[in-house]
């Protein structure tokens, strides 16, 4: 088995069964997918500003059925981010229509929620594929990944399913992922792969990830060894506190005390984060990423090309932090120097 280890700005270590993951996906998806990945790389390297985001993150609701120790949903200040209800179906459909007339090749549904709690998920993914999205993804804890749901997700055209599973033993996993059953969830994941293969599909490719914490530090290699033969790739991720003031001691790959001068954040060049209450953030996180508009009041294009977004991209590109202290703190948390 070929093994490739890649890093994403020191945040993530990936162990892939297929060599370079982009090359593997391009070999399956074709030239249009290759062009999309070139555009993604241009955005992530901040080589220029495109007139439409490359990636959209949808948090259709702020709900989860677990209280993982490293997550917003275990936070005593959770109410600061909470809201009632969910993203209206008609708003999602409007966004899909707008995206079909522009070039927006990738999206994920979930954000800080558990996407399988939204019964509309398979239909939303199918609509996204029909609207021209080439790379559709979800992040899930897999507790609700039943056989019926597995078949619906596979048929929807989903490109990637990314599963959080943060331990190699039941004791460690259940101490981290409060409310989940180790053996049941492991069976869900293995059954999903079996069903996909029996249906004759190569997609979605399956990633299993583990956030590297002090609680699971001694199990990381066992985790990699067990899952490598089963999934398409294994991802070991750095812990990042979900609150600006939170202690970083939990993370074994923790950050330091000052921003590394040559690190810049490319997220406002790549994506928008759309929440179920309409808020739009220029980041993967509504905690660290500034709010830049409401999808209830504006189109994706209007928000993306607004003066607020343009100034934010300029500030991040030029390391001007005075007006965006949360971005500075995020870089300290994520890339800080010792």
mmCIF file of C-alpha atoms in Angstrom:
data_model
loop_
_atom_site.group_PDB
_atom_site.id
_atom_site.type_symbol
_atom_site.label_atom_id
_atom_site.label_comp_id
_atom_site.label_asym_id
_atom_site.label_seq_id
_atom_site.Cartn_x
_atom_site.Cartn_y
_atom_site.Cartn_z
ATOM 1 C CA UNK A 1 0.000 0.000 0.000
ATOM 2 C CA UNK A 2 1.363 3.423 -0.973
ATOM 3 C CA UNK A 3 1.395 5.996 1.800
ATOM 4 C CA UNK A 4 1.613 9.734 1.445
ATOM 5 C CA UNK A 5 1.987 12.129 4.353
ATOM 6 C CA UNK A 6 1.034 15.711 3.640
ATOM 7 C CA UNK A 7 0.780 18.760 5.839
ATOM 8 C CA UNK A 8 -1.506 21.770 5.596
ATOM 9 C CA UNK A 9 0.390 24.654 7.221
ATOM 10 C CA UNK A 10 1.296 22.341 10.134
ATOM 11 C CA UNK A 11 -2.364 21.935 11.114
ATOM 12 C CA UNK A 12 -3.056 18.501 9.648
ATOM 13 C CA UNK A 13 -1.198 15.277 8.897
ATOM 14 C CA UNK A 14 -2.887 13.039 6.308
ATOM 15 C CA UNK A 15 -2.150 9.371 5.655
ATOM 16 C CA UNK A 16 -3.605 8.447 2.268
ATOM 17 C CA UNK A 17 -4.120 5.049 0.656
ATOM 18 C CA UNK A 18 -4.148 6.652 -2.785
ATOM 19 C CA UNK A 19 -1.011 8.780 -2.807
ATOM 20 C CA UNK A 20 -1.647 12.459 -3.407
ATOM 21 C CA UNK A 21 -5.359 12.953 -2.745
ATOM 22 C CA UNK A 22 -5.825 15.711 -5.332
ATOM 23 C CA UNK A 23 -4.261 13.541 -8.017
ATOM 24 C CA UNK A 24 -6.476 10.631 -7.017
ATOM 25 C CA UNK A 25 -9.673 12.696 -7.120
ATOM 26 C CA UNK A 26 -8.692 14.286 -10.432
ATOM 27 C CA UNK A 27 -8.079 10.848 -11.919
ATOM 28 C CA UNK A 28 -11.648 9.893 -10.989
ATOM 29 C CA UNK A 29 -13.402 13.209 -11.645
ATOM 30 C CA UNK A 30 -11.618 14.457 -14.747
ATOM 31 C CA UNK A 31 -10.219 17.700 -16.118
ATOM 32 C CA UNK A 32 -12.932 20.002 -14.742
ATOM 33 C CA UNK A 33 -12.075 18.827 -11.238
ATOM 34 C CA UNK A 34 -8.387 19.434 -11.916
ATOM 35 C CA UNK A 35 -9.158 23.019 -12.968
ATOM 36 C CA UNK A 36 -11.159 23.521 -9.783
ATOM 37 C CA UNK A 37 -8.242 22.329 -7.663
ATOM 38 C CA UNK A 38 -5.955 24.769 -9.483
ATOM 39 C CA UNK A 39 -8.384 27.550 -8.608
ATOM 40 C CA UNK A 40 -8.481 26.362 -4.992
ATOM 41 C CA UNK A 41 -4.701 26.431 -4.774
ATOM 42 C CA UNK A 42 -4.628 29.925 -6.228
ATOM 43 C CA UNK A 43 -7.149 31.093 -3.631
ATOM 44 C CA UNK A 44 -5.404 29.353 -0.729
ATOM 45 C CA UNK A 45 -2.083 30.885 -1.731
ATOM 46 C CA UNK A 46 -3.773 34.325 -1.949
ATOM 47 C CA UNK A 47 -2.471 34.872 -5.476
ATOM 48 C CA UNK A 48 -5.523 36.914 -6.412
ATOM 49 C CA UNK A 49 -9.143 37.684 -5.595
ATOM 50 C CA UNK A 50 -11.844 35.811 -7.471
ATOM 51 C CA UNK A 51 -15.266 37.319 -8.093
ATOM 52 C CA UNK A 52 -17.057 34.421 -6.352
ATOM 53 C CA UNK A 53 -16.065 32.090 -3.503
ATOM 54 C CA UNK A 54 -14.497 28.746 -4.336
ATOM 55 C CA UNK A 55 -16.058 27.104 -1.285
ATOM 56 C CA UNK A 56 -19.227 27.543 0.768
ATOM 57 C CA UNK A 57 -19.756 26.216 4.283
ATOM 58 C CA UNK A 58 -23.385 25.683 5.305
ATOM 59 C CA UNK A 59 -24.366 25.343 8.948
ATOM 60 C CA UNK A 60 -28.067 24.648 8.474
ATOM 61 C CA UNK A 61 -28.698 24.553 12.237
ATOM 62 C CA UNK A 62 -26.689 24.900 15.438
ATOM 63 C CA UNK A 63 -27.329 21.451 16.881
ATOM 64 C CA UNK A 64 -25.372 18.348 17.766
ATOM 65 C CA UNK A 65 -26.268 15.122 19.553
ATOM 66 C CA UNK A 66 -22.862 14.940 21.291
ATOM 67 C CA UNK A 67 -20.888 17.170 23.651
ATOM 68 C CA UNK A 68 -17.310 16.492 22.614
ATOM 69 C CA UNK A 69 -14.798 18.032 24.980
ATOM 70 C CA UNK A 70 -13.031 20.039 22.245
ATOM 71 C CA UNK A 71 -16.183 21.382 20.596
ATOM 72 C CA UNK A 72 -18.392 24.469 20.823
ATOM 73 C CA UNK A 73 -21.277 22.283 21.970
ATOM 74 C CA UNK A 74 -19.536 21.508 25.268
ATOM 75 C CA UNK A 75 -18.889 25.193 25.922
ATOM 76 C CA UNK A 76 -20.612 26.913 28.826
ATOM 77 C CA UNK A 77 -20.864 29.981 26.556
ATOM 78 C CA UNK A 78 -22.637 28.029 23.821
ATOM 79 C CA UNK A 79 -25.627 30.383 24.053
ATOM 80 C CA UNK A 80 -23.467 33.133 22.531
ATOM 81 C CA UNK A 81 -23.541 31.220 19.227
ATOM 82 C CA UNK A 82 -26.936 29.510 19.478
ATOM 83 C CA UNK A 83 -30.141 30.288 17.582
ATOM 84 C CA UNK A 84 -33.504 28.638 17.005
ATOM 85 C CA UNK A 85 -34.623 27.059 13.774
ATOM 86 C CA UNK A 86 -32.689 26.202 10.653
ATOM 87 C CA UNK A 87 -31.690 27.633 7.299
ATOM 88 C CA UNK A 88 -34.923 27.871 5.278
ATOM 89 C CA UNK A 89 -35.096 25.486 2.340
ATOM 90 C CA UNK A 90 -36.032 28.313 -0.005
ATOM 91 C CA UNK A 91 -32.900 30.247 0.980
ATOM 92 C CA UNK A 92 -30.700 27.242 0.273
ATOM 93 C CA UNK A 93 -32.436 26.780 -3.077
ATOM 94 C CA UNK A 94 -31.897 30.458 -3.918
ATOM 95 C CA UNK A 95 -28.195 30.129 -3.129
ATOM 96 C CA UNK A 96 -27.933 27.024 -5.294
ATOM 97 C CA UNK A 97 -29.553 28.879 -8.182
ATOM 98 C CA UNK A 98 -27.111 31.764 -7.786
ATOM 99 C CA UNK A 99 -24.147 29.386 -7.617
ATOM 100 C CA UNK A 100 -25.266 27.527 -10.739
ATOM 101 C CA UNK A 101 -24.834 30.799 -12.658
ATOM 102 C CA UNK A 102 -21.371 31.403 -11.195
ATOM 103 C CA UNK A 103 -18.296 29.292 -10.613
ATOM 104 C CA UNK A 104 -18.507 27.826 -7.112
ATOM 105 C CA UNK A 105 -17.241 24.254 -7.309
ATOM 106 C CA UNK A 106 -17.261 23.072 -3.680
ATOM 107 C CA UNK A 107 -19.329 23.118 -0.507
ATOM 108 C CA UNK A 108 -19.748 21.401 2.802
ATOM 109 C CA UNK A 109 -22.893 21.027 4.876
ATOM 110 C CA UNK A 110 -22.462 20.899 8.625
ATOM 111 C CA UNK A 111 -20.188 23.592 9.977
ATOM 112 C CA UNK A 112 -20.485 23.374 13.747
ATOM 113 C CA UNK A 113 -23.593 21.194 13.564
ATOM 114 C CA UNK A 114 -24.084 17.460 13.117
ATOM 115 C CA UNK A 115 -25.399 17.394 9.526
ATOM 116 C CA UNK A 116 -27.212 14.059 9.860
ATOM 117 C CA UNK A 117 -29.649 15.741 12.272
ATOM 118 C CA UNK A 118 -31.050 17.636 9.271
ATOM 119 C CA UNK A 119 -33.381 15.242 7.468
ATOM 120 C CA UNK A 120 -33.070 17.378 4.325
ATOM 121 C CA UNK A 121 -29.367 16.562 3.963
ATOM 122 C CA UNK A 122 -29.447 13.980 1.123
ATOM 123 C CA UNK A 123 -31.806 16.168 -0.927
ATOM 124 C CA UNK A 124 -29.663 19.259 -0.322
ATOM 125 C CA UNK A 125 -26.562 17.420 -1.456
ATOM 126 C CA UNK A 126 -28.302 16.129 -4.578
ATOM 127 C CA UNK A 127 -29.470 19.670 -5.402
ATOM 128 C CA UNK A 128 -25.922 20.954 -4.970
ATOM 129 C CA UNK A 129 -24.593 18.345 -7.393
ATOM 130 C CA UNK A 130 -27.323 19.232 -9.896
ATOM 131 C CA UNK A 131 -26.396 22.905 -9.467
ATOM 132 C CA UNK A 132 -22.841 22.270 -10.640
ATOM 133 C CA UNK A 133 -20.912 21.639 -7.422
ATOM 134 C CA UNK A 134 -18.114 19.179 -8.179
ATOM 135 C CA UNK A 135 -16.854 18.605 -4.643
ATOM 136 C CA UNK A 136 -19.518 18.123 -1.966
ATOM 137 C CA UNK A 137 -18.572 17.230 1.600
ATOM 138 C CA UNK A 138 -19.952 16.626 5.052
ATOM 139 C CA UNK A 139 -18.290 16.344 8.461
ATOM 140 C CA UNK A 140 -20.111 13.950 10.775
ATOM 141 C CA UNK A 141 -19.690 12.077 14.041
ATOM 142 C CA UNK A 142 -21.318 9.040 12.324
ATOM 143 C CA UNK A 143 -23.595 8.242 15.272
ATOM 144 C CA UNK A 144 -26.607 8.526 12.936
ATOM 145 C CA UNK A 145 -24.967 6.858 9.932
ATOM 146 C CA UNK A 146 -27.534 4.090 9.573
ATOM 147 C CA UNK A 147 -27.740 1.777 6.577
ATOM 148 C CA UNK A 148 -30.684 3.746 5.193
ATOM 149 C CA UNK A 149 -28.892 7.068 5.564
ATOM 150 C CA UNK A 150 -25.709 5.583 4.116
ATOM 151 C CA UNK A 151 -27.490 4.572 0.933
ATOM 152 C CA UNK A 152 -29.123 7.985 0.585
ATOM 153 C CA UNK A 153 -25.816 9.798 1.000
ATOM 154 C CA UNK A 154 -24.049 7.559 -1.501
ATOM 155 C CA UNK A 155 -26.833 8.064 -4.066
ATOM 156 C CA UNK A 156 -26.837 11.850 -3.538
ATOM 157 C CA UNK A 157 -23.496 12.217 -5.314
ATOM 158 C CA UNK A 158 -21.572 13.163 -2.169
ATOM 159 C CA UNK A 159 -17.848 13.431 -2.921
ATOM 160 C CA UNK A 160 -16.339 13.221 0.575
ATOM 161 C CA UNK A 161 -17.542 12.108 3.976
ATOM 162 C CA UNK A 162 -15.256 13.177 6.820
ATOM 163 C CA UNK A 163 -15.790 11.396 10.115
ATOM 164 C CA UNK A 164 -14.517 12.514 13.504
ATOM 165 C CA UNK A 165 -13.474 9.560 15.670
ATOM 166 C CA UNK A 166 -11.012 10.597 18.354
ATOM 167 C CA UNK A 167 -9.714 7.468 20.005
ATOM 168 C CA UNK A 168 -8.400 3.968 19.420
ATOM 169 C CA UNK A 169 -10.125 2.498 22.484
ATOM 170 C CA UNK A 170 -13.671 2.728 23.787
ATOM 171 C CA UNK A 171 -12.509 4.274 27.053
ATOM 172 C CA UNK A 172 -10.660 7.145 25.379
ATOM 173 C CA UNK A 173 -13.166 7.722 22.595
ATOM 174 C CA UNK A 174 -16.159 7.877 24.927
ATOM 175 C CA UNK A 175 -14.308 10.182 27.317
ATOM 176 C CA UNK A 176 -13.767 12.631 24.442
ATOM 177 C CA UNK A 177 -16.968 12.149 22.422
ATOM 178 C CA UNK A 178 -19.505 12.412 25.208
ATOM 179 C CA UNK A 179 -22.751 10.662 24.322
ATOM 180 C CA UNK A 180 -21.353 8.312 21.651
ATOM 181 C CA UNK A 181 -20.837 4.553 21.761
ATOM 182 C CA UNK A 182 -17.429 3.482 20.440
ATOM 183 C CA UNK A 183 -18.416 0.073 19.079
ATOM 184 C CA UNK A 184 -21.684 1.224 17.525
ATOM 185 C CA UNK A 185 -20.083 4.145 15.711
ATOM 186 C CA UNK A 186 -17.143 2.045 14.526
ATOM 187 C CA UNK A 187 -19.626 -0.453 13.083
ATOM 188 C CA UNK A 188 -21.513 2.396 11.371
ATOM 189 C CA UNK A 189 -18.318 3.520 9.641
ATOM 190 C CA UNK A 190 -17.250 0.051 8.544
ATOM 191 C CA UNK A 191 -20.787 -0.711 7.337
ATOM 192 C CA UNK A 192 -20.854 2.526 5.328
ATOM 193 C CA UNK A 193 -17.681 1.496 3.505
ATOM 194 C CA UNK A 194 -19.081 -1.999 2.899
ATOM 195 C CA UNK A 195 -22.354 -0.603 1.522
ATOM 196 C CA UNK A 196 -20.543 1.847 -0.752
ATOM 197 C CA UNK A 197 -18.344 -0.904 -2.151
ATOM 198 C CA UNK A 198 -21.248 -3.322 -2.593
ATOM 199 C CA UNK A 199 -23.171 -0.632 -4.496
ATOM 200 C CA UNK A 200 -20.200 -0.275 -6.848
ATOM 201 C CA UNK A 201 -19.446 3.364 -5.960
ATOM 202 C CA UNK A 202 -16.051 4.951 -5.423
ATOM 203 C CA UNK A 203 -17.652 8.020 -3.856
ATOM 204 C CA UNK A 204 -17.871 9.359 -1.321
ATOM 205 C CA UNK A 205 -14.264 8.874 -0.336
ATOM 206 C CA UNK A 206 -14.029 8.340 3.407
ATOM 207 C CA UNK A 207 -11.742 10.302 5.708
ATOM 208 C CA UNK A 208 -11.517 9.469 9.385
ATOM 209 C CA UNK A 209 -9.982 12.139 11.578
ATOM 210 C CA UNK A 210 -8.634 12.382 15.090
ATOM 211 C CA UNK A 211 -7.990 15.624 16.929
ATOM 212 C CA UNK A 212 -4.671 15.162 18.727
ATOM 213 C CA UNK A 213 -5.358 15.798 22.411
ATOM 214 C CA UNK A 214 -3.579 15.041 25.644
ATOM 215 C CA UNK A 215 -6.385 12.519 26.304
ATOM 216 C CA UNK A 216 -5.568 10.410 23.217
ATOM 217 C CA UNK A 217 -1.867 11.150 22.769
ATOM 218 C CA UNK A 218 -0.715 7.581 23.417
ATOM 219 C CA UNK A 219 -3.263 6.129 20.969
ATOM 220 C CA UNK A 220 -2.484 8.113 17.826
ATOM 221 C CA UNK A 221 -0.324 5.445 16.187
ATOM 222 C CA UNK A 222 -2.809 2.687 17.052
ATOM 223 C CA UNK A 223 -5.567 4.848 15.551
ATOM 224 C CA UNK A 224 -3.633 5.256 12.299
ATOM 225 C CA UNK A 225 -2.693 1.575 12.138
ATOM 226 C CA UNK A 226 -6.283 0.376 12.584
ATOM 227 C CA UNK A 227 -8.006 2.740 10.158
ATOM 228 C CA UNK A 228 -5.499 2.949 7.281
ATOM 229 C CA UNK A 229 -6.591 -0.352 5.657
ATOM 230 C CA UNK A 230 -10.290 0.571 5.811
ATOM 231 C CA UNK A 231 -10.732 4.230 4.878
ATOM 232 C CA UNK A 232 -9.407 6.300 1.990
ATOM 233 C CA UNK A 233 -7.352 8.475 4.277
ATOM 234 C CA UNK A 234 -6.645 9.159 7.915
ATOM 235 C CA UNK A 235 -6.237 12.708 9.226
ATOM 236 C CA UNK A 236 -4.543 13.700 12.492
ATOM 237 C CA UNK A 237 -5.494 17.280 13.335
ATOM 238 C CA UNK A 238 -4.153 19.888 15.692
ATOM 239 C CA UNK A 239 -6.371 20.887 18.580
ATOM 240 C CA UNK A 240 -7.568 24.469 18.428
ATOM 241 C CA UNK A 241 -9.494 25.905 21.401
ATOM 242 C CA UNK A 242 -13.078 26.767 20.517
ATOM 243 C CA UNK A 243 -13.005 29.862 22.694
ATOM 244 C CA UNK A 244 -10.512 32.718 22.476
ATOM 245 C CA UNK A 245 -9.802 32.671 26.218
ATOM 246 C CA UNK A 246 -9.559 28.905 26.593
ATOM 247 C CA UNK A 247 -6.440 27.165 27.886
ATOM 248 C CA UNK A 248 -4.390 25.487 25.150
ATOM 249 C CA UNK A 249 -2.778 22.823 27.368
ATOM 250 C CA UNK A 250 -5.118 20.110 26.075
ATOM 251 C CA UNK A 251 -3.504 20.133 22.632
ATOM 252 C CA UNK A 252 -0.381 18.022 22.213
ATOM 253 C CA UNK A 253 0.367 20.023 19.056
ATOM 254 C CA UNK A 254 -0.481 23.281 20.806
ATOM 255 C CA UNK A 255 0.359 26.754 19.584
ATOM 256 C CA UNK A 256 2.689 29.239 21.160
ATOM 257 C CA UNK A 257 2.573 32.860 22.241
ATOM 258 C CA UNK A 258 3.059 35.011 19.183
ATOM 259 C CA UNK A 259 1.958 35.026 15.585
ATOM 260 C CA UNK A 260 4.465 33.629 13.148
ATOM 261 C CA UNK A 261 5.286 36.560 10.918
ATOM 262 C CA UNK A 262 5.179 34.712 7.626
ATOM 263 C CA UNK A 263 1.810 32.993 8.177
ATOM 264 C CA UNK A 264 -1.240 34.511 6.521
ATOM 265 C CA UNK A 265 -4.852 33.372 6.549
ATOM 266 C CA UNK A 266 -6.332 32.579 3.147
ATOM 267 C CA UNK A 267 -9.857 31.686 4.260
ATOM 268 C CA UNK A 268 -11.508 35.000 3.211
ATOM 269 C CA UNK A 269 -9.969 34.389 -0.228
ATOM 270 C CA UNK A 270 -11.594 30.941 -0.421
ATOM 271 C CA UNK A 271 -14.911 30.726 1.379
ATOM 272 C CA UNK A 272 -17.962 32.041 3.133
ATOM 273 C CA UNK A 273 -19.563 30.415 6.177
ATOM 274 C CA UNK A 274 -23.379 30.601 6.034
ATOM 275 C CA UNK A 275 -25.275 29.963 9.273
ATOM 276 C CA UNK A 276 -28.864 28.869 9.727
ATOM 277 C CA UNK A 277 -29.807 32.263 11.210
ATOM 278 C CA UNK A 278 -28.573 34.013 8.075
ATOM 279 C CA UNK A 279 -25.253 35.258 9.456
ATOM 280 C CA UNK A 280 -22.335 35.008 7.042
ATOM 281 C CA UNK A 281 -18.742 34.823 8.283
ATOM 282 C CA UNK A 282 -15.484 35.047 6.326
ATOM 283 C CA UNK A 283 -13.929 31.979 7.939
ATOM 284 C CA UNK A 284 -14.444 28.336 8.868
ATOM 285 C CA UNK A 285 -15.475 29.519 12.347
ATOM 286 C CA UNK A 286 -18.128 31.934 13.548
ATOM 287 C CA UNK A 287 -16.023 32.538 16.681
ATOM 288 C CA UNK A 288 -12.842 33.688 15.000
ATOM 289 C CA UNK A 289 -14.157 34.842 11.634
ATOM 290 C CA UNK A 290 -15.741 38.313 11.381
ATOM 291 C CA UNK A 291 -19.418 38.541 10.432
ATOM 292 C CA UNK A 292 -19.632 40.091 6.967
ATOM 293 C CA UNK A 293 -23.365 40.100 6.207
ATOM 294 C CA UNK A 294 -26.683 38.241 6.207
ATOM 295 C CA UNK A 295 -27.720 35.822 3.489
ATOM 296 C CA UNK A 296 -31.323 36.769 4.256
ATOM 297 C CA UNK A 297 -30.630 40.320 3.084
ATOM 298 C CA UNK A 298 -27.971 39.866 0.404
ATOM 299 C CA UNK A 299 -26.761 37.489 -2.280
ATOM 300 C CA UNK A 300 -23.557 35.489 -2.038
ATOM 301 C CA UNK A 301 -22.027 37.697 -4.715
ATOM 302 C CA UNK A 302 -22.937 40.944 -2.958
ATOM 303 C CA UNK A 303 -21.414 39.768 0.326
ATOM 304 C CA UNK A 304 -18.303 38.351 -1.320
ATOM 305 C CA UNK A 305 -17.615 41.543 -3.277
ATOM 306 C CA UNK A 306 -18.586 43.945 -0.493
ATOM 307 C CA UNK A 307 -16.238 46.644 0.762
ATOM 308 C CA UNK A 308 -16.109 44.803 4.089
ATOM 309 C CA UNK A 309 -14.804 41.604 2.492
ATOM 310 C CA UNK A 310 -12.342 43.458 0.272
ATOM 311 C CA UNK A 311 -10.903 45.321 3.242
ATOM 312 C CA UNK A 312 -10.675 42.121 5.286
ATOM 313 C CA UNK A 313 -8.720 40.390 2.526
ATOM 314 C CA UNK A 314 -6.390 43.381 2.298
ATOM 315 C CA UNK A 315 -5.859 43.415 6.075
ATOM 316 C CA UNK A 316 -5.052 39.722 6.240
ATOM 317 C CA UNK A 317 -2.758 39.894 3.237
ATOM 318 C CA UNK A 318 -0.872 42.780 4.812
ATOM 319 C CA UNK A 319 -0.952 41.550 8.448
ATOM 320 C CA UNK A 320 -2.884 44.625 9.610
ATOM 321 C CA UNK A 321 -4.581 43.383 12.783
ATOM 322 C CA UNK A 322 -5.868 46.506 14.532
ATOM 323 C CA UNK A 323 -9.480 46.061 13.403
ATOM 324 C CA UNK A 324 -9.587 42.263 13.470
ATOM 325 C CA UNK A 325 -8.238 41.073 16.846
ATOM 326 C CA UNK A 326 -10.073 37.735 16.581
ATOM 327 C CA UNK A 327 -8.102 36.911 13.433
ATOM 328 C CA UNK A 328 -4.847 37.720 15.206
ATOM 329 C CA UNK A 329 -5.838 35.540 18.170
ATOM 330 C CA UNK A 330 -6.784 32.713 15.788
ATOM 331 C CA UNK A 331 -3.345 32.782 14.200
ATOM 332 C CA UNK A 332 -1.746 32.776 17.644
ATOM 333 C CA UNK A 333 -3.850 29.768 18.646
ATOM 334 C CA UNK A 334 -3.194 27.894 15.407
ATOM 335 C CA UNK A 335 0.293 28.796 14.232
ATOM 336 C CA UNK A 336 1.964 30.447 17.190
ATOM 337 C CA UNK A 337 5.712 30.219 17.654
ATOM 338 C CA UNK A 338 7.174 28.797 20.806
#
